[in-house]
Coordinates of C-alpha atoms and ligand atoms in Angstrom, one line a residue:
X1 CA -2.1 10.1 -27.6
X2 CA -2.8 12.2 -24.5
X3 CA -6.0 13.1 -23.1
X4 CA -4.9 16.2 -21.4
X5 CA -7.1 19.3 -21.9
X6 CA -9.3 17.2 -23.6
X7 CA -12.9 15.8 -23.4
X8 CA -12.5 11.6 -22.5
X9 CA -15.2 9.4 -23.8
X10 CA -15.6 7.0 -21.3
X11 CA -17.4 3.7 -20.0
X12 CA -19.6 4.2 -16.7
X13 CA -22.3 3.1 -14.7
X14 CA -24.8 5.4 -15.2
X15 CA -28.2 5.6 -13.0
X16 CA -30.9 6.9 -14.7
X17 CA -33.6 6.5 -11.8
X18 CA -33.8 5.6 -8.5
X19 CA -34.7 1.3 -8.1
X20 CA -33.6 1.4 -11.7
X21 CA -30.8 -1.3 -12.6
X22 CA -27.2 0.8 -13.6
X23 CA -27.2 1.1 -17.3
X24 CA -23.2 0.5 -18.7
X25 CA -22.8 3.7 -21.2
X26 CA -20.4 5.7 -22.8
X27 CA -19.9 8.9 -21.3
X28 CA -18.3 12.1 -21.8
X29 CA -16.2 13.4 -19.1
X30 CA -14.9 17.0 -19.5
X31 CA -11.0 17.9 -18.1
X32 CA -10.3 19.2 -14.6
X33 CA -11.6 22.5 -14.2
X34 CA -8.7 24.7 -11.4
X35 CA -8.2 22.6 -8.3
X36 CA -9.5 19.2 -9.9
X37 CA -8.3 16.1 -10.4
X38 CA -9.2 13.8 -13.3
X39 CA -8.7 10.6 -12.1
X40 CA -8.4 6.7 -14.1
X41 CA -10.2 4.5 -12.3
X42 CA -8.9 0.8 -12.1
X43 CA -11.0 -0.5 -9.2
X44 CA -14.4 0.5 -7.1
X45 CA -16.2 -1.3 -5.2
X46 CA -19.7 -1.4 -4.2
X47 CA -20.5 0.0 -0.6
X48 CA -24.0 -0.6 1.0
X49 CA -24.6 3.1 0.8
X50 CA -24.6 3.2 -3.1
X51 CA -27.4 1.2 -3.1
X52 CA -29.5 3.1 -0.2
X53 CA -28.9 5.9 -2.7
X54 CA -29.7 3.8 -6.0
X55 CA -32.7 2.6 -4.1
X56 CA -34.3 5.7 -3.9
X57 CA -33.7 6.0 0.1
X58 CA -31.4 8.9 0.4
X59 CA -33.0 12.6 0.8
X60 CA -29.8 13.7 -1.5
X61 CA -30.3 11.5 -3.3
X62 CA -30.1 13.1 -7.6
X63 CA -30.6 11.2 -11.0
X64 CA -29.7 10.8 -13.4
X65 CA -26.1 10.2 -11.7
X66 CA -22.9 8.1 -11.4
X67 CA -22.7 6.4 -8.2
X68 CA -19.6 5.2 -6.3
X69 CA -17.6 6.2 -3.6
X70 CA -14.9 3.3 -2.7
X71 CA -12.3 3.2 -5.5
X72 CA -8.7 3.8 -6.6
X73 CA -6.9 5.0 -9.4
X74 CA -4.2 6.9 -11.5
X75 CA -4.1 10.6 -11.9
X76 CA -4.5 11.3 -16.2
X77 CA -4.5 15.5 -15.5
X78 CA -4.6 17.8 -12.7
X79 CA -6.2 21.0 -13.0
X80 CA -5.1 24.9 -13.1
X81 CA -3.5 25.6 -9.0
X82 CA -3.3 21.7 -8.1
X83 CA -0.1 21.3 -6.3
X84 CA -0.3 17.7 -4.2
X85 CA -0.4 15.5 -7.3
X86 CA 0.9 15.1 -10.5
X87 CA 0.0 12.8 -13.9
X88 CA 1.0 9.0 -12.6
X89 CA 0.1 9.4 -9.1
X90 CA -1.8 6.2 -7.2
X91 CA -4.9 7.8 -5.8
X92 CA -7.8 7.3 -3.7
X93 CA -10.7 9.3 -3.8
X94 CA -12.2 10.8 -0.8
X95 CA -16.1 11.7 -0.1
X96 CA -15.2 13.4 3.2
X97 CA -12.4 15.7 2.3
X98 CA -9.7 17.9 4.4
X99 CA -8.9 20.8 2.9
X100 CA -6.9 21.7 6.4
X101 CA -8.0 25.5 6.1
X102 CA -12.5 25.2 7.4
X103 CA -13.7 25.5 11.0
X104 CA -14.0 21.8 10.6
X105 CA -10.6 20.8 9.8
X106 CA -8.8 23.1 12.2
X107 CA -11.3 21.1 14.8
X108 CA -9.1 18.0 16.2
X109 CA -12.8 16.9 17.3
X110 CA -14.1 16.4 14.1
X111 CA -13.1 14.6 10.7
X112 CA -16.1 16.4 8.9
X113 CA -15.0 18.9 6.1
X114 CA -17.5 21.4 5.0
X115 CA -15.3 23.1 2.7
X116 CA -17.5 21.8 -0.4
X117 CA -20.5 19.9 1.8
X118 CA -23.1 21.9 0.1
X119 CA -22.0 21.8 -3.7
X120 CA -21.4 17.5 -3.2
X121 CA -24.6 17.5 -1.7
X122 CA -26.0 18.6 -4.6
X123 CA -24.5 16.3 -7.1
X124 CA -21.8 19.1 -8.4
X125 CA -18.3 20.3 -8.0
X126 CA -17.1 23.1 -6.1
X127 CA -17.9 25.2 -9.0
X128 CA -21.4 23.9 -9.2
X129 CA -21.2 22.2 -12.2
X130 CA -20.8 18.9 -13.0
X131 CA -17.8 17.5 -15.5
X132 CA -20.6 14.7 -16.6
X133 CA -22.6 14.0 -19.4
X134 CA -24.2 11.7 -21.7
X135 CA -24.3 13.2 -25.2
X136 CA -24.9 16.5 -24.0
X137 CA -27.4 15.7 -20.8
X138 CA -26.2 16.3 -17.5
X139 CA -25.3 13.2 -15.0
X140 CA -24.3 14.2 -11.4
X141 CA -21.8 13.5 -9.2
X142 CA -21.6 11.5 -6.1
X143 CA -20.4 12.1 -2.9
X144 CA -17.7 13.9 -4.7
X145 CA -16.3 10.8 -6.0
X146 CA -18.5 8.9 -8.6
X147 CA -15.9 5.9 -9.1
X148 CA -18.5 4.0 -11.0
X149 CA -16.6 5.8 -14.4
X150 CA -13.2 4.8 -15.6
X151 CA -12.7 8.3 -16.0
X152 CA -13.9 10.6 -12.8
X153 CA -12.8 14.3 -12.1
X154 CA -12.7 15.2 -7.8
X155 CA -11.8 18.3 -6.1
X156 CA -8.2 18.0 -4.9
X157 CA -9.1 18.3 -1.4
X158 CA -11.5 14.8 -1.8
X159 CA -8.1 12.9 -3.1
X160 CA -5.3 11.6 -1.5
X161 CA -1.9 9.9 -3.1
X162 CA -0.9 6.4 -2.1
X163 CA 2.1 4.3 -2.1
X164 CA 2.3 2.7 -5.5
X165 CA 3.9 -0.5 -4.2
X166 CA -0.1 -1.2 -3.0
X167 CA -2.5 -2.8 -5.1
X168 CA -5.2 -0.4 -6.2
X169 CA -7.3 -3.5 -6.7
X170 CA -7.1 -3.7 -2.6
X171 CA -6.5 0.2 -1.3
X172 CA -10.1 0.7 -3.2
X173 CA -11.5 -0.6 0.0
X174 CA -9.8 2.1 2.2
X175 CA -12.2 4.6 0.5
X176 CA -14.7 3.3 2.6
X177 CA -16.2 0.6 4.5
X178 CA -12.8 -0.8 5.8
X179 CA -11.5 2.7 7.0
X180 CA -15.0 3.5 8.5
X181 CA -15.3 0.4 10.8
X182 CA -11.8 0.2 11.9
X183 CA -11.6 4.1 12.7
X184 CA -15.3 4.4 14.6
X185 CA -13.0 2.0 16.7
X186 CA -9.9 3.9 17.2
X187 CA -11.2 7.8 16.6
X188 CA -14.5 7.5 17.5
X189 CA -15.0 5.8 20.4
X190 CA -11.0 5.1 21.5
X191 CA -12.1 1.7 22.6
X192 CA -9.3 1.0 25.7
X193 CA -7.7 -2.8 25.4
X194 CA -9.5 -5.1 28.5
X195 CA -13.1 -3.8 26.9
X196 CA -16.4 -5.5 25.7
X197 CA -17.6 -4.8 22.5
X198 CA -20.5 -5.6 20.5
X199 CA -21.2 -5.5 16.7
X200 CA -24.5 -5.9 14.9
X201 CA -24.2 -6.3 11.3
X202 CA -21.2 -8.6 10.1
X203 CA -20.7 -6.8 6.5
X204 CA -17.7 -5.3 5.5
X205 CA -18.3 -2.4 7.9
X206 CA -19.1 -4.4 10.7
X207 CA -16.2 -7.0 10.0
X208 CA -14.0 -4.3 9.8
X209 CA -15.0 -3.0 13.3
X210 CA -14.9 -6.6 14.6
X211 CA -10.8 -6.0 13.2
X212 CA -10.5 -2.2 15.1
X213 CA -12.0 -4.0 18.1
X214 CA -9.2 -6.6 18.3
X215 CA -6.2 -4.2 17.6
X216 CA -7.5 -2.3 20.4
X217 CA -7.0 -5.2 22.7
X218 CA -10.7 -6.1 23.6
X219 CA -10.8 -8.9 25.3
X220 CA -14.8 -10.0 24.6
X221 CA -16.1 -9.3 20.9
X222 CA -20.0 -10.5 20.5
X223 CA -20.9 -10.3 16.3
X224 CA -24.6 -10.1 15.7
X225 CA -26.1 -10.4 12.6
X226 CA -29.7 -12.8 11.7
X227 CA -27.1 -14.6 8.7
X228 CA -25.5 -17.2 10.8
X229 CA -23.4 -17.7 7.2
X230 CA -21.7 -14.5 8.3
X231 CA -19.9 -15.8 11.8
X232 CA -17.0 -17.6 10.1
X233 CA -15.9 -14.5 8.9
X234 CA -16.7 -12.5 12.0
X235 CA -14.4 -14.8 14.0
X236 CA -11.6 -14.8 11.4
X237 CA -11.5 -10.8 11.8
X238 CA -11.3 -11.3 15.9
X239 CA -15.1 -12.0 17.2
X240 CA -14.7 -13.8 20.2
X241 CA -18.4 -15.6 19.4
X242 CA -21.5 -14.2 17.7
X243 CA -25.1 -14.4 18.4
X244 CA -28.0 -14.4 15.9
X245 CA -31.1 -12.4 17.9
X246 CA -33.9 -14.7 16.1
X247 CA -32.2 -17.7 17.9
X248 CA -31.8 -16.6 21.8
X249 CA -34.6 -17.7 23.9
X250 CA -36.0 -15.0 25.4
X251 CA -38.8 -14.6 28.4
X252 CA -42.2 -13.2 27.8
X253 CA -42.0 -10.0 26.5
X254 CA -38.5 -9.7 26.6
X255 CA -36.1 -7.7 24.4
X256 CA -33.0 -8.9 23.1
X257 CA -31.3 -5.8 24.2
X258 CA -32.5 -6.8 27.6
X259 CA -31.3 -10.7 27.2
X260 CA -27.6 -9.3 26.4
X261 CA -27.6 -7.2 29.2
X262 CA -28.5 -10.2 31.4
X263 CA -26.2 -12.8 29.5
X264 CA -22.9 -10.7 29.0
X265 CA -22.0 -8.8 32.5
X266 CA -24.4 -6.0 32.6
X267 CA -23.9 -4.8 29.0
X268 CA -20.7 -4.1 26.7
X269 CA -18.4 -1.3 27.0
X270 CA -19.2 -0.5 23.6
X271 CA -21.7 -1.3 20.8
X272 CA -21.7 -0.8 16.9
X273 CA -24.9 -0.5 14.9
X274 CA -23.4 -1.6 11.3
X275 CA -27.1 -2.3 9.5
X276 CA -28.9 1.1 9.3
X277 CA -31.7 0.1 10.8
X278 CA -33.1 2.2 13.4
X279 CA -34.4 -0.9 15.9
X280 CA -31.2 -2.4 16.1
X281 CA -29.4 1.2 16.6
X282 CA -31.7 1.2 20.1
X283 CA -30.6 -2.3 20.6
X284 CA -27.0 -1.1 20.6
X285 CA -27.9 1.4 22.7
X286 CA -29.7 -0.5 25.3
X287 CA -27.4 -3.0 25.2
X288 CA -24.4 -0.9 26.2
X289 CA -23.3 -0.9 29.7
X290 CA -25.2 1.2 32.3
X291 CA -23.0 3.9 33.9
X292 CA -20.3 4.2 31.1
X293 CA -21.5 2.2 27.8
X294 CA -20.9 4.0 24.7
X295 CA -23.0 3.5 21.3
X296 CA -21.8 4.4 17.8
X297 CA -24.1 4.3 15.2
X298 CA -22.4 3.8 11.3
X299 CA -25.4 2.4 9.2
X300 CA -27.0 5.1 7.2
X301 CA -31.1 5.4 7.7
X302 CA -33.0 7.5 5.5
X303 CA -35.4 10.4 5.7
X304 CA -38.2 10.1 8.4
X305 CA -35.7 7.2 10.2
X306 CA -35.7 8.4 13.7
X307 CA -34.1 6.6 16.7
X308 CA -35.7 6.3 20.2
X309 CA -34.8 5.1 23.8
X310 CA -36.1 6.4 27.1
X311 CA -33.8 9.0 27.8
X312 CA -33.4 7.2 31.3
X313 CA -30.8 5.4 29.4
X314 CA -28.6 8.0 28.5
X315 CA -29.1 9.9 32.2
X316 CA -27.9 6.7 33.9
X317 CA -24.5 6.8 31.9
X318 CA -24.9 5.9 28.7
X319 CA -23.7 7.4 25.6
X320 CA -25.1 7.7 22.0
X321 CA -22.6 8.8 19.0
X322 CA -22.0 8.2 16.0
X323 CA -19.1 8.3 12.7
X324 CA -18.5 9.5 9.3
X325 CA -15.6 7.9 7.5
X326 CA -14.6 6.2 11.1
X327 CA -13.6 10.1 12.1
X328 CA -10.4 9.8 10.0
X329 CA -8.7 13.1 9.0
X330 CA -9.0 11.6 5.2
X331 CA -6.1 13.1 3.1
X332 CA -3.6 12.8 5.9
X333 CA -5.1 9.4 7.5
X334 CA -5.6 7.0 3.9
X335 CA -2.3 7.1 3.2
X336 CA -1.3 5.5 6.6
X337 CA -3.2 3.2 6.9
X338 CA -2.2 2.0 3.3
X339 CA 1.2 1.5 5.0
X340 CA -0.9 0.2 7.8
X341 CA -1.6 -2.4 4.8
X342 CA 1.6 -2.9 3.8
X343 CA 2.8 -3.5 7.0
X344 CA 0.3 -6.4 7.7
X345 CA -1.0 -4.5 10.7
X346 CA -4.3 -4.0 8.9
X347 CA -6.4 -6.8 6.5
X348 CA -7.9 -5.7 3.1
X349 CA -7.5 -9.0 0.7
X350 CA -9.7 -11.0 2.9
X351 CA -12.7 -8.1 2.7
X352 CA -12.9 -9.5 -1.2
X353 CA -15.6 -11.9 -1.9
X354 CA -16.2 -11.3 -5.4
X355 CA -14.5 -9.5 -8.3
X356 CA -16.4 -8.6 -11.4
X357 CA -16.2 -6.6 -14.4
X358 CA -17.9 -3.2 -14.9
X359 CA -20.4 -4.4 -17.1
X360 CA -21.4 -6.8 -14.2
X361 CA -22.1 -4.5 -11.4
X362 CA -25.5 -4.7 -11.2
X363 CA -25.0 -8.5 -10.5
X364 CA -22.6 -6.7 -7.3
X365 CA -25.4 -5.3 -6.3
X366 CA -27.8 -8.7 -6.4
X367 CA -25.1 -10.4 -4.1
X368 CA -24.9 -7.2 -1.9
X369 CA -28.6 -7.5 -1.0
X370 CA -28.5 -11.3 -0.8
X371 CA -26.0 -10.9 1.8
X372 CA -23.5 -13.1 -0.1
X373 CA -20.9 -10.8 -0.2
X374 CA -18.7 -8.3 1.8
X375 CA -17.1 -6.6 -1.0
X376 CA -17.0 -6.6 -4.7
X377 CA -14.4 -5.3 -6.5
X378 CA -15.1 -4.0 -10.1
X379 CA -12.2 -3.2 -12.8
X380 CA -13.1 -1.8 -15.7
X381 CA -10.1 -3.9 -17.4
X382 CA -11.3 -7.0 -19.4
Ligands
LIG1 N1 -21.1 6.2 8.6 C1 -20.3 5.9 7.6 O1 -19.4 6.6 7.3 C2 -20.6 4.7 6.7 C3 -21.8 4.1 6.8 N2 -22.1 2.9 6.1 C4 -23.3 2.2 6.3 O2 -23.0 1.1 7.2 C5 -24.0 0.1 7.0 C6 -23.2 -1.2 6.6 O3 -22.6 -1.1 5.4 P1 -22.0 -2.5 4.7 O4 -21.2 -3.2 5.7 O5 -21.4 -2.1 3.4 O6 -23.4 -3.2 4.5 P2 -23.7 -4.8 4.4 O7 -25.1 -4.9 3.7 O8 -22.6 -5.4 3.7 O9 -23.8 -5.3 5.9 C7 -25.0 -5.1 6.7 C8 -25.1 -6.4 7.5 O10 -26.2 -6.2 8.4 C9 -27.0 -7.4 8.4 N3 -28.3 -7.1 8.9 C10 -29.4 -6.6 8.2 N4 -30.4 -6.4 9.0 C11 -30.0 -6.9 10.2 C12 -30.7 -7.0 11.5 N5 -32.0 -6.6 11.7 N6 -30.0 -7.5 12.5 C13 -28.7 -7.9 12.4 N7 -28.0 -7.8 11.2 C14 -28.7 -7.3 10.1 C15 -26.9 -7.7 6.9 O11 -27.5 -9.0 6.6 P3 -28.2 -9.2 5.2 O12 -27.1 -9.1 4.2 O13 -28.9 -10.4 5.4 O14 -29.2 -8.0 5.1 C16 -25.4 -7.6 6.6 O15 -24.8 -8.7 7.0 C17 -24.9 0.6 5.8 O16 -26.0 1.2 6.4 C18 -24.0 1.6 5.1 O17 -24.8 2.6 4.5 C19 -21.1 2.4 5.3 C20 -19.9 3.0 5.2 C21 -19.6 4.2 5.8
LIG2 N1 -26.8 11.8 1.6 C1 -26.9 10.8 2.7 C2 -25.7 10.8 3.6 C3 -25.7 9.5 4.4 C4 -24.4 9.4 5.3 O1 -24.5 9.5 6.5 N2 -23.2 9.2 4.6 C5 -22.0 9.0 5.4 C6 -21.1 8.1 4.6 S1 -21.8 6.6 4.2 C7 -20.6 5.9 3.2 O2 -20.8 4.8 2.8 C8 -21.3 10.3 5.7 O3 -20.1 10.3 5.8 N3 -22.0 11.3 5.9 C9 -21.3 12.6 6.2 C10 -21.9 13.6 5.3 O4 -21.4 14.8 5.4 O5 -22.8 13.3 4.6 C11 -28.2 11.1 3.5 O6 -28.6 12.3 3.5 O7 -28.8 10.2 4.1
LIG3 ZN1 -19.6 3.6 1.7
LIG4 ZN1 -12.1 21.5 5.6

């Protein structure tokens, strides 16, 4: 029986509040409006920044709303004017989108769409509604992808199409964390092979800079994260050793910034801040090598989060930048790297720690914040 045209009742994660546990509900989920894609969702996984949001941290933050931005899928209808895709197609939905026609997207310097910024900033479509409800109340969208629903409608621009010969279980991941770490390497920072490079946080996003880090050729890789449970995996992905700051003995009144600049040759070419914590993004600064260090921040802080260093350190060479979706072009750049994939020049399968059914993802989220896990993978198949 096709859906097409019509309204799908559909299972989803909604969440009603902020700090409130994701209620599993039926929703309703209206057909693509023109230039939409309605998308079935096999797999999503959770991403630390669906929980800053579902824990009330995030200034965009709108509820009642479904949540998830790191999934993949089949397209079930395309909407009036959509050309790129048709019913069948592997997909992978995109929060930052190209649309290859704003200021933005004719800017090689930038990966950072505005086409639709504003509406899926507020929680809509382009059109400024939302294809969402729950028995006639409205639940927003999010980040223009809301993968926590086996059925979720996106703008085409925020979709890409995938080779089908990839699992969907695994490309989920490129929606995300995997594609962010590994590109703040190669687009953001173009870290040259020979350099010194410095991680802190060892979570998916981290790991998967640790990964970017090694393809580029750097020959020193420091992980730092306070789980020492975390190093085995920082070393599988390339970390040439890792340092936990509450262990290193340091002199009276010393930083740790300070004690890496002493122990590892003046500082690191580069430095990653993968936490979202604004201490350990001055860290990462500090710690990057006077004259020429760069620092990237990736972790997301909230509203009233502000950074500081003396700006000493950035008029004696350093540099302080940061990445959105690891400055990937996304509609043109997914797609590669899924052949990236399938060509073994880029890990996914060992990003998976735990799989679980929908109706278990707020037990994804428990093991998120325990720091047990990189990433969970949810299907919405029994
Ligand atoms: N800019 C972008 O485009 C993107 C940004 N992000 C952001 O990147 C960050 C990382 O995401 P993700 O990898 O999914 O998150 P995870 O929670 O999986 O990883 C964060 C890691 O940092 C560790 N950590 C926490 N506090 C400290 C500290 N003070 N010093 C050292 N390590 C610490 C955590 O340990 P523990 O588990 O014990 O807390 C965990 O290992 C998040 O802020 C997320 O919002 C994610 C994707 C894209
Ligand atoms: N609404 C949040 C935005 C936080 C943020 O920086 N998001 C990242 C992606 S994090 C993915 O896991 C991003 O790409 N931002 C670009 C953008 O246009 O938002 C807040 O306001 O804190
Ligand atoms: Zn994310
Ligand atoms: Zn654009």
């Amino acid at each position: 029986m096709s859906t097409v045209g019509q309204v799908i009742n559909c299972k989803a994660a909604i969440a009603w509040s902020a700090k409130a546990p994701l209620s599993i509900e039926t929703i309703q989920v209206a057909p693509p409006k023109a230039n939409e894609v309605r998308i079935k969702i096999l797999y999503t996984a959770v991403c630390h920044t669906d929980a800053y949001t579902l824990d009330g941290h995030d200034p965009e933050g709108l509820f009642p709303v479904v949540l998830g931005h790191e999934g993949a899928g089949i397209v079930e209808s395309i909407g009036e004017g959509v050309t790129g895709f048709a019913i069948g197609d592997h997909v992978v939905p995109l929060y930052v989108p190209q649309c290859k026609s704003c200021e933005y997207c004719l800017n090689p310097k930038t990966n950072l769409c505005q086409k639709i910024r504003i509406t899926q900033g507020n929680g809509f479509l382009p059109d400024g509604t939302s294809r969402f409800s729950k028995d006639g109340k409205q639940l927003f969208h999010f980040m223009g992808c809301s993968t926590f629903s086996e059925y979720t409608v996106v703008a085409d621009i925020s979709l890409c199409k995938v080779n089908p010969v990839a699992s969907l279980e695994k490309v989920s991941l490129l929606g995300c964390g995997i594609s962010t770490g590994y590109g703040a390497v190669l687009n953001t920072c173009k870290v040259e092979a020979g350099s010194t490079v410095a991680v802190w946080g060892l979570g998916a996003v981290g790991l998967a800079v640790i990964m970017g880090a090694k393809a580029a050729g750097a020959k020193q890789i420091v992980g730092i994260d306070l789980l020492e449970t975390k190093f085995e995996s920082a070393k599988f992905f390339g970390a040439t050793e890792c340092v936990n700051p509450k262990s290193v003995k340091l002199a009276e009144g010393q930083s740790f910034q300070s004690w890496l600049v002493e122990n590892f040759n003046g500082g690191f070419d580069y430095t990653f801040e993968c936490i979202g914590n604004v201490h350990t993004m001055r860290q990462a600064l500090e710690a990057a090598h006077k004259g020429w260090g760069v620092s990237c921040i990736i972790g997301v802080a909230g509203a009233g989060q502000e950074i500081a260093t003396r700006p000493f350190q950035l008029v004696t060479g350093r540099t302080w930048k940061g990445t959105a979706f690891g400055g990937w072009k996304s509609v043109d750049s997914v797609p590669k790297l899924v052949e990236d994939y399938l060509n073994k020049k880029l890990l996914i399968d060992e990003f998976i720690t735990h799989r679980y059914h929908i109706d278990d993802i707020n037990t994804a989220f428990d093991v998120l914040h325990k720091g047990e896990s990189l990433r969970s993978v949810l299907s919405f198949e029994k």
